[in-house]
């Protein structure tokens, strides 16, 4: 067999294998999804998230973390505001009064404990992006494998500081990532809010598919109107990412769970209850 024919045969086998893999993955799901209370706050002026709309209007915010069980493996999506805020009687006031005044009614540690999960049990830790209300407790999980986009990881922080401790185990992602290699939990690259922002598609047996937004959008009204916060890193990419999420919602018949939307979270069951 000459080289070209050998190559053609190899390609044919590979594409068959890929197709078989996809067929095998049909219907694969994660076992449980817990919604954790990872902060509650009041935003001083929500027009920060919708330029020219709702100026001067304040609004209650929530901050969620999500714990996923896949077989015997635990994965945490976002870590919320720092648990240290739970000990502050008046919470943490923002430097800019238009931003969010955070409180921590429950610590992340106590909610994990209630479920019976120790920090070292968490194998994968993915964060939507590196704003403080999402990475407040990353170092509670020094052994967990961080799953973060390379562009976010390498985005210089204040005074050029790294976004994460250099010694923290990390897999630097370049786009979408199938966490368990079975299609059940997929990190979706949704840049715009920050350079390497990401969202998460989770498939469950009873609940079906859900897209966890991260901060690709902050509340439903802004989603419905495709509004882009003034502080976002890239406006065009934000809109493109919202359209990308919308395409996934349609393709997977998925629900959209918006991280900071209090009205929506009030309709969800919180840990130790779970979705399956
Ligand atoms: Zn946020």
Short mmCIF file of C-alpha atoms and ligand atoms in Angstrom, two decimals:
data_model
loop_
_atom_site.label_atom_id
_atom_site.label_comp_id
_atom_site.label_asym_id
_atom_site.label_seq_id
_atom_site.Cartn_x
_atom_site.Cartn_y
_atom_site.Cartn_z
CA UNK A 1 0.00 0.00 0.00
CA UNK A 2 1.46 3.36 -0.94
CA UNK A 3 1.64 6.21 1.53
CA UNK A 4 -1.45 8.03 0.25
CA UNK A 5 -3.60 4.93 0.48
CA UNK A 6 -2.32 4.17 3.97
CA UNK A 7 -3.11 7.72 5.02
CA UNK A 8 -6.61 7.45 3.52
CA UNK A 9 -7.21 4.22 5.45
CA UNK A 10 -6.00 5.80 8.69
CA UNK A 11 -8.26 8.82 8.17
CA UNK A 12 -11.24 6.56 7.47
CA UNK A 13 -10.63 4.56 10.67
CA UNK A 14 -10.17 7.72 12.70
CA UNK A 15 -13.39 9.29 11.45
CA UNK A 16 -15.29 6.05 12.15
CA UNK A 17 -13.85 6.00 15.66
CA UNK A 18 -14.91 9.62 16.17
CA UNK A 19 -18.44 8.88 14.98
CA UNK A 20 -18.67 5.78 17.20
CA UNK A 21 -17.46 7.91 20.12
CA UNK A 22 -20.18 10.48 19.54
CA UNK A 23 -22.87 7.81 19.29
CA UNK A 24 -21.59 6.23 22.51
CA UNK A 25 -21.77 9.59 24.27
CA UNK A 26 -25.40 10.12 23.44
CA UNK A 27 -27.38 10.29 26.66
CA UNK A 28 -24.38 10.48 29.01
CA UNK A 29 -25.18 12.65 32.03
CA UNK A 30 -23.75 13.99 35.26
CA UNK A 31 -25.36 12.49 38.38
CA UNK A 32 -26.08 15.52 40.53
CA UNK A 33 -25.98 19.32 40.44
CA UNK A 34 -26.12 21.35 43.66
CA UNK A 35 -26.76 25.11 43.65
CA UNK A 36 -24.73 26.72 46.45
CA UNK A 37 -25.28 30.15 47.98
CA UNK A 38 -21.95 31.87 47.27
CA UNK A 39 -22.99 35.41 48.10
CA UNK A 40 -25.85 37.86 48.31
CA UNK A 41 -25.57 41.56 47.66
CA UNK A 42 -27.08 44.82 46.58
CA UNK A 43 -25.90 46.50 43.39
CA UNK A 44 -25.90 50.28 43.76
CA UNK A 45 -26.71 51.13 40.15
CA UNK A 46 -27.59 48.35 37.71
CA UNK A 47 -27.08 50.59 34.65
CA UNK A 48 -23.42 49.50 34.93
CA UNK A 49 -24.69 46.29 33.38
CA UNK A 50 -27.09 47.98 30.93
CA UNK A 51 -25.76 51.34 29.74
CA UNK A 52 -28.52 53.96 29.52
CA UNK A 53 -31.13 51.62 31.02
CA UNK A 54 -32.31 51.54 34.66
CA UNK A 55 -29.99 54.41 35.63
CA UNK A 56 -29.69 54.86 39.39
CA UNK A 57 -31.78 51.77 40.07
CA UNK A 58 -30.42 49.44 42.72
CA UNK A 59 -31.11 45.72 42.71
CA UNK A 60 -30.55 42.64 44.84
CA UNK A 61 -27.90 40.31 43.44
CA UNK A 62 -27.06 36.72 44.22
CA UNK A 63 -23.88 34.82 43.51
CA UNK A 64 -24.03 31.07 42.88
CA UNK A 65 -21.54 28.25 42.90
CA UNK A 66 -22.48 24.86 41.46
CA UNK A 67 -21.23 21.51 42.65
CA UNK A 68 -21.43 18.62 40.21
CA UNK A 69 -21.09 14.91 40.92
CA UNK A 70 -20.10 12.72 38.00
CA UNK A 71 -19.75 9.11 39.08
CA UNK A 72 -17.40 9.35 42.05
CA UNK A 73 -15.83 12.61 40.89
CA UNK A 74 -16.72 16.07 42.24
CA UNK A 75 -16.40 19.23 40.20
CA UNK A 76 -17.00 22.78 41.41
CA UNK A 77 -18.03 25.59 39.07
CA UNK A 78 -17.12 29.02 40.50
CA UNK A 79 -16.26 29.71 44.14
CA UNK A 80 -18.17 32.94 44.86
CA UNK A 81 -17.07 35.78 47.10
CA UNK A 82 -14.53 34.98 49.78
CA UNK A 83 -15.78 33.01 52.79
CA UNK A 84 -14.01 35.66 54.92
CA UNK A 85 -16.91 38.03 54.12
CA UNK A 86 -19.20 35.80 56.21
CA UNK A 87 -17.43 37.11 59.32
CA UNK A 88 -17.92 40.78 58.39
CA UNK A 89 -21.06 42.06 60.16
CA UNK A 90 -21.80 44.58 57.41
CA UNK A 91 -20.39 42.63 54.52
CA UNK A 92 -17.90 44.06 52.04
CA UNK A 93 -18.71 47.51 50.68
CA UNK A 94 -17.42 48.22 47.14
CA UNK A 95 -15.00 51.03 46.33
CA UNK A 96 -17.47 52.26 43.68
CA UNK A 97 -20.95 52.60 45.25
CA UNK A 98 -22.55 51.66 41.90
CA UNK A 99 -21.06 48.19 42.25
CA UNK A 100 -22.18 45.36 44.53
CA UNK A 101 -22.11 45.35 48.33
CA UNK A 102 -21.57 41.68 49.08
CA UNK A 103 -22.59 39.61 52.06
CA UNK A 104 -21.97 35.93 52.73
CA UNK A 105 -24.94 34.46 54.61
CA UNK A 106 -23.36 30.99 54.38
CA UNK A 107 -19.79 29.96 53.76
CA UNK A 108 -18.88 27.70 50.86
CA UNK A 109 -16.99 25.49 53.35
CA UNK A 110 -20.09 24.93 55.50
CA UNK A 111 -22.26 24.06 52.50
CA UNK A 112 -19.73 21.51 51.23
CA UNK A 113 -19.49 20.05 54.72
CA UNK A 114 -23.27 19.70 54.89
CA UNK A 115 -23.19 17.69 51.66
CA UNK A 116 -20.29 15.62 52.99
CA UNK A 117 -17.67 16.85 50.53
CA UNK A 118 -14.20 17.77 51.73
CA UNK A 119 -12.24 20.40 49.75
CA UNK A 120 -9.69 17.74 48.76
CA UNK A 121 -12.53 15.64 47.30
CA UNK A 122 -13.01 18.28 44.58
CA UNK A 123 -11.01 17.06 41.59
CA UNK A 124 -11.94 19.72 39.03
CA UNK A 125 -12.37 23.41 39.79
CA UNK A 126 -13.51 25.55 36.89
CA UNK A 127 -14.21 29.26 37.18
CA UNK A 128 -16.20 31.30 34.71
CA UNK A 129 -13.70 34.16 35.00
CA UNK A 130 -11.34 35.86 37.42
CA UNK A 131 -13.44 38.60 39.00
CA UNK A 132 -13.38 38.50 42.81
CA UNK A 133 -17.00 37.34 43.18
CA UNK A 134 -16.07 34.14 41.30
CA UNK A 135 -12.57 33.28 42.53
CA UNK A 136 -12.94 34.23 46.20
CA UNK A 137 -12.21 30.70 47.47
CA UNK A 138 -9.99 29.10 44.83
CA UNK A 139 -7.24 28.45 47.38
CA UNK A 140 -9.60 26.42 49.56
CA UNK A 141 -8.90 23.76 46.90
CA UNK A 142 -5.12 23.71 46.44
CA UNK A 143 -5.15 20.17 44.98
CA UNK A 144 -8.07 20.65 42.56
CA UNK A 145 -7.24 20.86 38.87
CA UNK A 146 -8.13 24.36 37.69
CA UNK A 147 -9.86 24.43 34.32
CA UNK A 148 -9.44 27.92 32.92
CA UNK A 149 -8.93 29.44 29.50
CA UNK A 150 -5.32 30.24 28.73
CA UNK A 151 -6.30 33.81 27.74
CA UNK A 152 -7.88 34.34 31.17
CA UNK A 153 -4.99 32.68 33.03
CA UNK A 154 -2.42 34.85 31.26
CA UNK A 155 -4.46 38.08 31.48
CA UNK A 156 -2.33 40.33 33.72
CA UNK A 157 -4.00 41.32 36.98
CA UNK A 158 -3.57 44.54 38.93
CA UNK A 159 0.12 45.55 39.04
CA UNK A 160 0.79 42.69 36.62
CA UNK A 161 0.01 40.16 39.34
CA UNK A 162 -0.87 36.62 38.21
CA UNK A 163 -4.56 35.70 38.37
CA UNK A 164 -3.84 32.43 40.20
CA UNK A 165 -1.08 31.07 42.40
CA UNK A 166 1.54 29.72 39.98
CA UNK A 167 1.82 26.48 41.99
CA UNK A 168 -1.91 25.70 41.68
CA UNK A 169 -2.47 22.71 39.31
CA UNK A 170 -4.01 24.02 36.11
CA UNK A 171 -5.13 22.91 32.68
CA UNK A 172 -5.05 25.93 30.39
CA UNK A 173 -7.88 25.58 27.91
CA UNK A 174 -8.03 26.76 24.32
CA UNK A 175 -11.77 26.89 23.70
CA UNK A 176 -14.49 24.36 24.56
CA UNK A 177 -13.56 21.45 26.82
CA UNK A 178 -15.37 18.18 27.47
CA UNK A 179 -14.52 17.67 31.16
CA UNK A 180 -15.40 13.96 31.50
CA UNK A 181 -14.89 13.10 27.82
CA UNK A 182 -18.46 11.86 27.53
CA UNK A 183 -20.35 15.02 26.55
CA UNK A 184 -22.09 15.37 29.96
CA UNK A 185 -20.25 18.47 31.20
CA UNK A 186 -18.77 20.83 28.64
CA UNK A 187 -16.99 24.11 29.26
CA UNK A 188 -18.06 26.60 26.59
CA UNK A 189 -15.73 29.38 25.58
CA UNK A 190 -17.76 32.61 25.89
CA UNK A 191 -15.28 35.51 25.87
CA UNK A 192 -16.30 39.15 26.17
CA UNK A 193 -17.03 39.91 29.82
CA UNK A 194 -13.34 39.08 30.31
CA UNK A 195 -10.78 37.82 27.74
CA UNK A 196 -11.17 34.14 28.64
CA UNK A 197 -14.67 34.01 30.09
CA UNK A 198 -16.35 30.60 29.97
CA UNK A 199 -19.80 29.11 30.60
CA UNK A 200 -20.82 25.53 31.40
CA UNK A 201 -23.18 23.07 29.76
CA UNK A 202 -24.35 20.36 32.16
CA UNK A 203 -26.58 17.45 31.19
CA UNK A 204 -28.67 15.70 33.84
CA UNK A 205 -30.94 12.66 33.60
CA UNK A 206 -34.19 14.17 34.94
CA UNK A 207 -33.56 17.91 34.67
CA UNK A 208 -32.14 17.81 31.17
CA UNK A 209 -29.51 20.21 29.88
CA UNK A 210 -28.62 23.47 31.62
CA UNK A 211 -26.24 26.24 30.61
CA UNK A 212 -24.65 28.01 33.58
CA UNK A 213 -23.91 31.49 32.30
CA UNK A 214 -21.08 32.69 34.48
CA UNK A 215 -21.23 36.43 33.76
CA UNK A 216 -21.89 36.10 30.02
CA UNK A 217 -25.07 37.83 31.15
CA UNK A 218 -26.07 39.12 34.62
CA UNK A 219 -29.87 39.01 34.60
CA UNK A 220 -32.71 37.95 32.37
CA UNK A 221 -33.80 41.37 31.13
CA UNK A 222 -30.27 42.01 29.85
CA UNK A 223 -30.26 38.58 28.20
CA UNK A 224 -33.58 39.22 26.45
CA UNK A 225 -32.23 42.53 25.15
CA UNK A 226 -28.61 41.41 24.56
CA UNK A 227 -27.30 44.30 26.65
CA UNK A 228 -23.55 44.55 27.26
CA UNK A 229 -22.17 45.98 30.54
CA UNK A 230 -20.02 49.08 30.07
CA UNK A 231 -17.06 47.51 31.90
CA UNK A 232 -16.90 44.40 29.69
CA UNK A 233 -13.55 43.62 28.09
CA UNK A 234 -14.94 43.26 24.55
CA UNK A 235 -18.44 44.32 23.53
CA UNK A 236 -18.60 42.50 20.17
CA UNK A 237 -17.31 39.24 21.64
CA UNK A 238 -19.89 39.52 24.44
CA UNK A 239 -22.73 39.69 21.92
CA UNK A 240 -21.24 36.85 19.84
CA UNK A 241 -20.94 34.72 23.01
CA UNK A 242 -24.59 35.39 23.91
CA UNK A 243 -25.60 34.22 20.43
CA UNK A 244 -23.38 31.17 20.86
CA UNK A 245 -25.08 30.31 24.16
CA UNK A 246 -28.48 30.82 22.52
CA UNK A 247 -27.52 28.33 19.80
CA UNK A 248 -26.56 25.77 22.48
CA UNK A 249 -29.87 26.34 24.30
CA UNK A 250 -31.74 25.52 21.12
CA UNK A 251 -29.55 22.59 20.10
CA UNK A 252 -29.57 20.96 23.55
CA UNK A 253 -33.07 22.17 24.52
CA UNK A 254 -31.29 23.56 27.56
CA UNK A 255 -32.38 25.88 30.35
CA UNK A 256 -30.37 29.06 30.96
CA UNK A 257 -29.36 29.55 34.59
CA UNK A 258 -28.09 33.09 35.12
CA UNK A 259 -25.57 33.28 37.92
CA UNK A 260 -26.42 36.65 39.47
CA UNK A 261 -30.17 36.71 38.78
CA UNK A 262 -31.93 36.69 42.15
CA UNK A 263 -35.45 36.37 40.74
CA UNK A 264 -34.39 33.18 38.99
CA UNK A 265 -32.44 31.77 41.94
CA UNK A 266 -35.49 32.26 44.14
CA UNK A 267 -37.16 29.60 41.96
CA UNK A 268 -34.28 27.07 42.34
CA UNK A 269 -33.72 24.56 45.12
CA UNK A 270 -30.51 25.14 47.01
CA UNK A 271 -28.00 22.69 48.53
CA UNK A 272 -28.21 20.29 50.28
CA UNK A 273 -31.06 19.63 47.87
CA UNK A 274 -29.89 18.80 44.36
CA UNK A 275 -30.92 18.34 40.76
CA UNK A 276 -30.43 15.05 38.98
ZN1 LIG B 1 -19.89 38.19 38.76
#
